PDB file of C-alpha atoms in Angstrom:
ATOM      1  CA  MET A   1     140.910-161.545 -60.967  1.00 52.00           C
ATOM      2  CA  SER A   2     141.095-161.973 -57.316  1.00 54.00           C
ATOM      3  CA  PHE A   3     143.706-160.253 -55.008  1.00 56.00           C
ATOM      4  CA  PHE A   4     145.480-163.527 -54.182  1.00 53.00           C
ATOM      5  CA  MET A   5     145.549-164.776 -57.902  1.00 59.00           C
ATOM      6  CA  SER A   6     147.058-161.424 -58.846  1.00 66.00           C
ATOM      7  CA  LEU A   7     149.949-161.892 -56.350  1.00 65.00           C
ATOM      8  CA  PHE A   8     150.739-165.195 -57.986  1.00 79.00           C
ATOM      9  CA  SER A   9     150.250-164.095 -61.673  1.00 88.00           C
ATOM     10  CA  ARG A  10     151.881-160.706 -61.441  1.00 93.00           C
ATOM     11  CA  PRO A  11     155.630-161.821 -61.284  1.00 94.00           C
ATOM     12  CA  ALA A  12     155.462-164.159 -64.357  1.00 96.00           C
ATOM     13  CA  ALA A  13     153.401-161.504 -66.352  1.00 97.00           C
ATOM     14  CA  LEU A  14     156.006-158.789 -65.440  1.00 97.00           C
ATOM     15  CA  ARG A  15     158.838-161.165 -66.567  1.00 97.00           C
ATOM     16  CA  ALA A  16     157.096-161.859 -69.903  1.00 98.00           C
ATOM     17  CA  LEU A  17     156.719-158.128 -70.414  1.00 98.00           C
ATOM     18  CA  ARG A  18     160.302-157.336 -69.553  1.00 98.00           C
ATOM     19  CA  ASP A  19     161.359-160.119 -72.022  1.00 98.00           C
ATOM     20  CA  ALA A  20     159.186-158.619 -74.795  1.00 98.00           C
ATOM     21  CA  TYR A  21     160.589-155.210 -74.106  1.00 98.00           C
ATOM     22  CA  GLU A  22     164.129-156.804 -74.500  1.00 98.00           C
ATOM     23  CA  ILE A  23     163.202-158.850 -77.661  1.00 98.00           C
ATOM     24  CA  LEU A  24     162.175-155.481 -79.396  1.00 97.00           C
ATOM     25  CA  GLY A  25     165.110-153.570 -77.987  1.00 95.00           C
ATOM     26  CA  ASP A  26     165.565-150.540 -80.119  1.00 92.00           C
ATOM     27  CA  LEU A  27     163.924-151.966 -83.145  1.00 94.00           C
ATOM     28  CA  THR A  28     161.296-149.877 -84.966  1.00 92.00           C
ATOM     29  CA  PRO A  29     159.182-150.431 -88.178  1.00 93.00           C
ATOM     30  CA  LEU A  30     161.723-148.782 -90.231  1.00 89.00           C
ATOM     31  CA  LYS A  31     165.582-148.859 -90.098  1.00 86.00           C
ATOM     32  CA  THR A  32     165.213-145.131 -89.582  1.00 79.00           C
ATOM     33  CA  ASN A  33     163.042-143.128 -87.022  1.00 78.00           C
ATOM     34  CA  CYS A  34     159.643-143.735 -88.705  1.00 79.00           C
ATOM     35  CA  GLY A  35     158.210-140.822 -86.638  1.00 77.00           C
ATOM     36  CA  GLU A  36     160.147-138.581 -88.920  1.00 77.00           C
ATOM     37  CA  CYS A  37     158.230-139.661 -92.035  1.00 75.00           C
ATOM     38  CA  CYS A  38     154.909-138.790 -90.630  1.00 78.00           C
ATOM     39  CA  GLY A  39     155.463-136.304 -87.944  1.00 75.00           C
ATOM     40  CA  ALA A  40     155.021-139.042 -85.204  1.00 78.00           C
ATOM     41  CA  ALA A  41     151.452-139.246 -86.129  1.00 76.00           C
ATOM     42  CA  CYS A  42     150.774-142.149 -83.813  1.00 79.00           C
ATOM     43  CA  CYS A  43     151.973-140.214 -80.844  1.00 78.00           C
ATOM     44  CA  GLN A  44     149.576-137.264 -81.448  1.00 79.00           C
ATOM     45  CA  SER A  45     146.495-136.838 -79.268  1.00 74.00           C
ATOM     46  CA  ASP A  46     143.055-136.977 -80.705  1.00 70.00           C
ATOM     47  CA  GLU A  47     140.549-134.190 -80.118  1.00 71.00           C
ATOM     48  CA  SER A  48     139.583-135.662 -76.662  1.00 71.00           C
ATOM     49  CA  GLY A  49     143.085-135.710 -75.567  1.00 65.00           C
ATOM     50  CA  GLU A  50     142.392-139.062 -73.995  1.00 69.00           C
ATOM     51  CA  ASN A  51     143.430-141.367 -76.657  1.00 78.00           C
ATOM     52  CA  GLY A  52     146.386-143.722 -75.683  1.00 87.00           C
ATOM     53  CA  MET A  53     147.467-147.362 -75.799  1.00 92.00           C
ATOM     54  CA  LEU A  54     146.016-150.183 -73.967  1.00 94.00           C
ATOM     55  CA  LEU A  55     148.364-151.804 -71.620  1.00 97.00           C
ATOM     56  CA  PHE A  56     148.840-155.619 -71.394  1.00 97.00           C
ATOM     57  CA  PRO A  57     148.120-157.311 -68.060  1.00 97.00           C
ATOM     58  CA  TYR A  58     150.016-155.897 -65.135  1.00 97.00           C
ATOM     59  CA  GLU A  59     151.985-153.403 -67.340  1.00 97.00           C
ATOM     60  CA  GLU A  60     150.559-150.566 -65.310  1.00 97.00           C
ATOM     61  CA  TRP A  61     153.049-151.674 -62.451  1.00 96.00           C
ATOM     62  CA  PHE A  62     155.813-150.069 -64.690  1.00 97.00           C
ATOM     63  CA  TYR A  63     153.894-146.739 -64.546  1.00 96.00           C
ATOM     64  CA  LYS A  64     153.010-146.668 -60.750  1.00 94.00           C
ATOM     65  CA  LYS A  65     155.452-143.924 -60.100  1.00 93.00           C
ATOM     66  CA  PRO A  66     156.112-140.576 -62.139  1.00 93.00           C
ATOM     67  CA  ILE A  67     158.865-141.014 -64.762  1.00 94.00           C
ATOM     68  CA  PRO A  68     160.874-137.765 -65.125  1.00 93.00           C
ATOM     69  CA  GLY A  69     160.446-136.327 -68.647  1.00 90.00           C
ATOM     70  CA  PHE A  70     157.445-138.502 -69.484  1.00 92.00           C
ATOM     71  CA  ASP A  71     154.151-136.922 -68.863  1.00 92.00           C
ATOM     72  CA  PHE A  72     151.346-139.616 -68.699  1.00 93.00           C
ATOM     73  CA  HIS A  73     148.364-140.828 -66.703  1.00 94.00           C
ATOM     74  CA  LEU A  74     146.418-144.168 -66.546  1.00 96.00           C
ATOM     75  CA  VAL A  75     142.844-144.508 -67.392  1.00 95.00           C
ATOM     76  CA  PRO A  76     140.675-147.508 -66.591  1.00 96.00           C
ATOM     77  CA  ASP A  77     139.877-149.478 -69.730  1.00 95.00           C
ATOM     78  CA  ASP A  78     138.320-152.990 -69.745  1.00 93.00           C
ATOM     79  CA  SER A  79     138.508-153.379 -73.485  1.00 89.00           C
ATOM     80  CA  LEU A  80     140.825-156.337 -73.289  1.00 89.00           C
ATOM     81  CA  PHE A  81     140.418-157.609 -69.738  1.00 91.00           C
ATOM     82  CA  LYS A  82     138.614-156.647 -66.447  1.00 92.00           C
ATOM     83  CA  GLY A  83     140.697-154.080 -64.627  1.00 93.00           C
ATOM     84  CA  GLY A  84     142.641-153.188 -67.637  1.00 95.00           C
ATOM     85  CA  LYS A  85     144.380-149.816 -68.221  1.00 96.00           C
ATOM     86  CA  ARG A  86     145.187-147.349 -71.017  1.00 95.00           C
ATOM     87  CA  LEU A  87     148.208-145.054 -70.943  1.00 95.00           C
ATOM     88  CA  VAL A  88     147.584-141.651 -72.163  1.00 93.00           C
ATOM     89  CA  CYS A  89     150.581-139.361 -72.704  1.00 90.00           C
ATOM     90  CA  LYS A  90     151.435-135.919 -74.234  1.00 86.00           C
ATOM     91  CA  GLY A  91     152.988-137.623 -77.308  1.00 83.00           C
ATOM     92  CA  SER A  92     156.626-137.716 -76.540  1.00 83.00           C
ATOM     93  CA  CYS A  93     158.922-140.042 -74.478  1.00 82.00           C
ATOM     94  CA  LEU A  94     162.079-141.973 -74.324  1.00 83.00           C
ATOM     95  CA  ARG A  95     161.626-145.307 -76.133  1.00 85.00           C
ATOM     96  CA  GLU A  96     162.629-147.168 -73.022  1.00 91.00           C
ATOM     97  CA  HIS A  97     159.339-145.828 -71.218  1.00 94.00           C
ATOM     98  CA  ARG A  98     156.899-146.930 -74.122  1.00 93.00           C
ATOM     99  CA  PRO A  99     154.346-149.478 -73.282  1.00 96.00           C
ATOM    100  CA  LEU A 100     154.408-152.717 -75.234  1.00 97.00           C
ATOM    101  CA  ALA A 101     151.619-151.700 -77.592  1.00 96.00           C
ATOM    102  CA  CYS A 102     153.581-148.668 -78.634  1.00 94.00           C
ATOM    103  CA  ARG A 103     156.615-150.735 -79.249  1.00 95.00           C
ATOM    104  CA  LEU A 104     154.704-153.042 -81.398  1.00 96.00           C
ATOM    105  CA  PHE A 105     152.721-150.405 -83.431  1.00 94.00           C
ATOM    106  CA  PRO A 106     151.626-150.498 -86.352  1.00 95.00           C
ATOM    107  CA  LEU A 107     151.657-154.210 -85.812  1.00 96.00           C
ATOM    108  CA  ARG A 108     149.857-156.507 -83.545  1.00 96.00           C
ATOM    109  CA  ILE A 109     150.018-160.191 -82.773  1.00 97.00           C
ATOM    110  CA  ARG A 110     147.463-162.505 -84.261  1.00 96.00           C
ATOM    111  CA  LEU A 111     147.010-166.030 -82.938  1.00 95.00           C
ATOM    112  CA  ASN A 112     145.776-168.841 -85.248  1.00 92.00           C
ATOM    113  CA  VAL A 113     144.928-172.111 -83.572  1.00 87.00           C
ATOM    114  CA  LEU A 114     146.033-174.871 -85.817  1.00 85.00           C
ATOM    115  CA  GLU A 115     143.958-177.716 -86.769  1.00 86.00           C
ATOM    116  CA  ASP A 116     145.343-180.091 -84.430  1.00 87.00           C
ATOM    117  CA  GLY A 117     143.971-177.817 -81.478  1.00 79.00           C
ATOM    118  CA  GLN A 118     147.231-178.124 -79.764  1.00 83.00           C
ATOM    119  CA  HIS A 119     149.523-175.543 -81.451  1.00 85.00           C
ATOM    120  CA  MET A 120     149.145-172.075 -82.574  1.00 90.00           C
ATOM    121  CA  GLU A 121     150.595-169.852 -85.179  1.00 95.00           C
ATOM    122  CA  ILE A 122     151.714-166.399 -84.133  1.00 96.00           C
ATOM    123  CA  ILE A 123     151.377-163.984 -86.904  1.00 96.00           C
ATOM    124  CA  PRO A 124     152.633-160.382 -86.865  1.00 96.00           C
ATOM    125  CA  GLU A 125     149.959-158.321 -88.856  1.00 95.00           C
ATOM    126  CA  ILE A 126     149.029-154.683 -89.533  1.00 94.00           C
ATOM    127  CA  ASP A 127     146.905-153.380 -86.577  1.00 92.00           C
ATOM    128  CA  PRO A 128     143.917-151.969 -88.500  1.00 91.00           C
ATOM    129  CA  ARG A 129     143.708-149.269 -85.892  1.00 87.00           C
ATOM    130  CA  SER A 130     146.902-147.959 -87.470  1.00 87.00           C
ATOM    131  CA  TRP A 131     145.273-147.185 -90.755  1.00 85.00           C
ATOM    132  CA  ALA A 132     143.970-143.981 -89.192  1.00 83.00           C
ATOM    133  CA  CYS A 133     147.308-142.396 -88.350  1.00 84.00           C
ATOM    134  CA  CYS A 134     150.169-144.521 -89.841  1.00 82.00           C
ATOM    135  CA  PRO A 135     151.343-144.310 -93.473  1.00 83.00           C
ATOM    136  CA  LEU A 136     153.180-147.632 -93.430  1.00 85.00           C
ATOM    137  CA  PRO A 137     150.192-149.853 -93.947  1.00 84.00           C
ATOM    138  CA  ASP A 138     149.334-147.888 -97.157  1.00 84.00           C
ATOM    139  CA  GLU A 139     152.966-147.749 -98.299  1.00 84.00           C
ATOM    140  CA  GLY A 140     153.664-151.454 -98.654  1.00 83.00           C
ATOM    141  CA  GLY A 141     152.524-152.978 -95.299  1.00 83.00           C
ATOM    142  CA  LEU A 142     154.659-155.521 -93.790  1.00 89.00           C
ATOM    143  CA  SER A 143     157.014-155.603 -96.768  1.00 90.00           C
ATOM    144  CA  ALA A 144     157.761-152.021 -96.174  1.00 87.00           C
ATOM    145  CA  MET A 145     158.823-152.760 -92.624  1.00 93.00           C
ATOM    146  CA  ASP A 146     162.274-153.739 -91.412  1.00 95.00           C
ATOM    147  CA  ARG A 147     162.387-157.494 -91.498  1.00 96.00           C
ATOM    148  CA  ASP A 148     164.099-157.590 -87.978  1.00 97.00           C
ATOM    149  CA  PHE A 149     161.336-155.772 -86.417  1.00 96.00           C
ATOM    150  CA  VAL A 150     158.604-158.050 -87.935  1.00 97.00           C
ATOM    151  CA  GLU A 151     160.496-161.144 -86.654  1.00 98.00           C
ATOM    152  CA  ALA A 152     160.941-159.593 -83.213  1.00 98.00           C
ATOM    153  CA  VAL A 153     157.267-158.816 -83.083  1.00 98.00           C
ATOM    154  CA  CYS A 154     156.611-162.642 -83.845  1.00 97.00           C
ATOM    155  CA  SER A 155     159.197-163.510 -81.112  1.00 98.00           C
ATOM    156  CA  VAL A 156     157.440-161.315 -78.607  1.00 98.00           C
ATOM    157  CA  GLY A 157     154.189-163.160 -79.455  1.00 98.00           C
ATOM    158  CA  GLU A 158     155.912-166.513 -78.846  1.00 97.00           C
ATOM    159  CA  ARG A 159     157.141-165.253 -75.456  1.00 98.00           C
ATOM    160  CA  LEU A 160     153.711-163.638 -74.497  1.00 98.00           C
ATOM    161  CA  VAL A 161     151.548-166.955 -75.266  1.00 96.00           C
ATOM    162  CA  GLN A 162     153.605-168.705 -72.654  1.00 96.00           C
ATOM    163  CA  ASN A 163     151.761-166.512 -69.977  1.00 97.00           C
ATOM    164  CA  ASP A 164     148.088-167.203 -69.422  1.00 95.00           C
ATOM    165  CA  ASP A 165     147.246-163.641 -68.703  1.00 95.00           C
ATOM    166  CA  MET A 166     148.960-162.269 -71.910  1.00 96.00           C
ATOM    167  CA  LEU A 167     147.531-165.148 -73.845  1.00 95.00           C
ATOM    168  CA  GLU A 168     144.034-164.020 -72.696  1.00 95.00           C
ATOM    169  CA  ALA A 169     144.652-160.472 -73.566  1.00 96.00           C
ATOM    170  CA  LEU A 170     145.982-161.225 -77.014  1.00 96.00           C
ATOM    171  CA  TYR A 171     142.943-163.355 -77.569  1.00 94.00           C
ATOM    172  CA  ASN A 172     140.523-160.653 -76.232  1.00 94.00           C
ATOM    173  CA  GLU A 173     142.245-158.183 -78.517  1.00 94.00           C
ATOM    174  CA  GLN A 174     141.890-160.430 -81.492  1.00 93.00           C
ATOM    175  CA  ASP A 175     138.158-160.738 -80.828  1.00 93.00           C
ATOM    176  CA  LEU A 176     137.985-156.848 -80.606  1.00 90.00           C
ATOM    177  CA  ILE A 177     139.748-156.490 -83.782  1.00 90.00           C
ATOM    178  CA  ASP A 178     137.734-159.243 -85.580  1.00 87.00           C
ATOM    179  CA  GLU A 179     134.387-157.382 -84.415  1.00 88.00           C
ATOM    180  CA  MET A 180     135.809-154.109 -85.864  1.00 83.00           C
ATOM    181  CA  ARG A 181     136.561-155.862 -89.210  1.00 81.00           C
ATOM    182  CA  LYS A 182     132.673-156.803 -89.554  1.00 82.00           C
ATOM    183  CA  PHE A 183     131.949-153.133 -89.952  1.00 72.00           C
TER     184      PHE A 183
END
């Protein structure tokens, strides 16, 4: 994306992200702290120490400055879009500093274009990457999760698809996931 396009796109994308954060609020997959059930497995580092969460477009702007009590760094990652970033942390933070992907986990937003080609269905679904560390997909999937959380993920999807940059990232993630499922 050119520098000038970025100047015009960034404010709307940041508004969409802030709205998404607000929609999710303090909701988590369970009515209790799900990290207590598994020892916060999703926050644990892999053997490389460089795992992390992919950031949505422009989300790195929230992490330009150090955040007291939150040890993290950003790594270039073009998995979802050119110039993308991944946030790598030490495994603990205050919820208000978590990137959107952490707030959604173990779910993701799937988009289905309807037959009319003009509308889409937004579906919260289990992120297949969560099976490696999260017990919830195996313990009942969506039906084991707090209904308010699942509905909030759907509302986040409805908000994000209103922004072209977010829509592109969601489609790119979907392509990535669909490719993973082939193996």
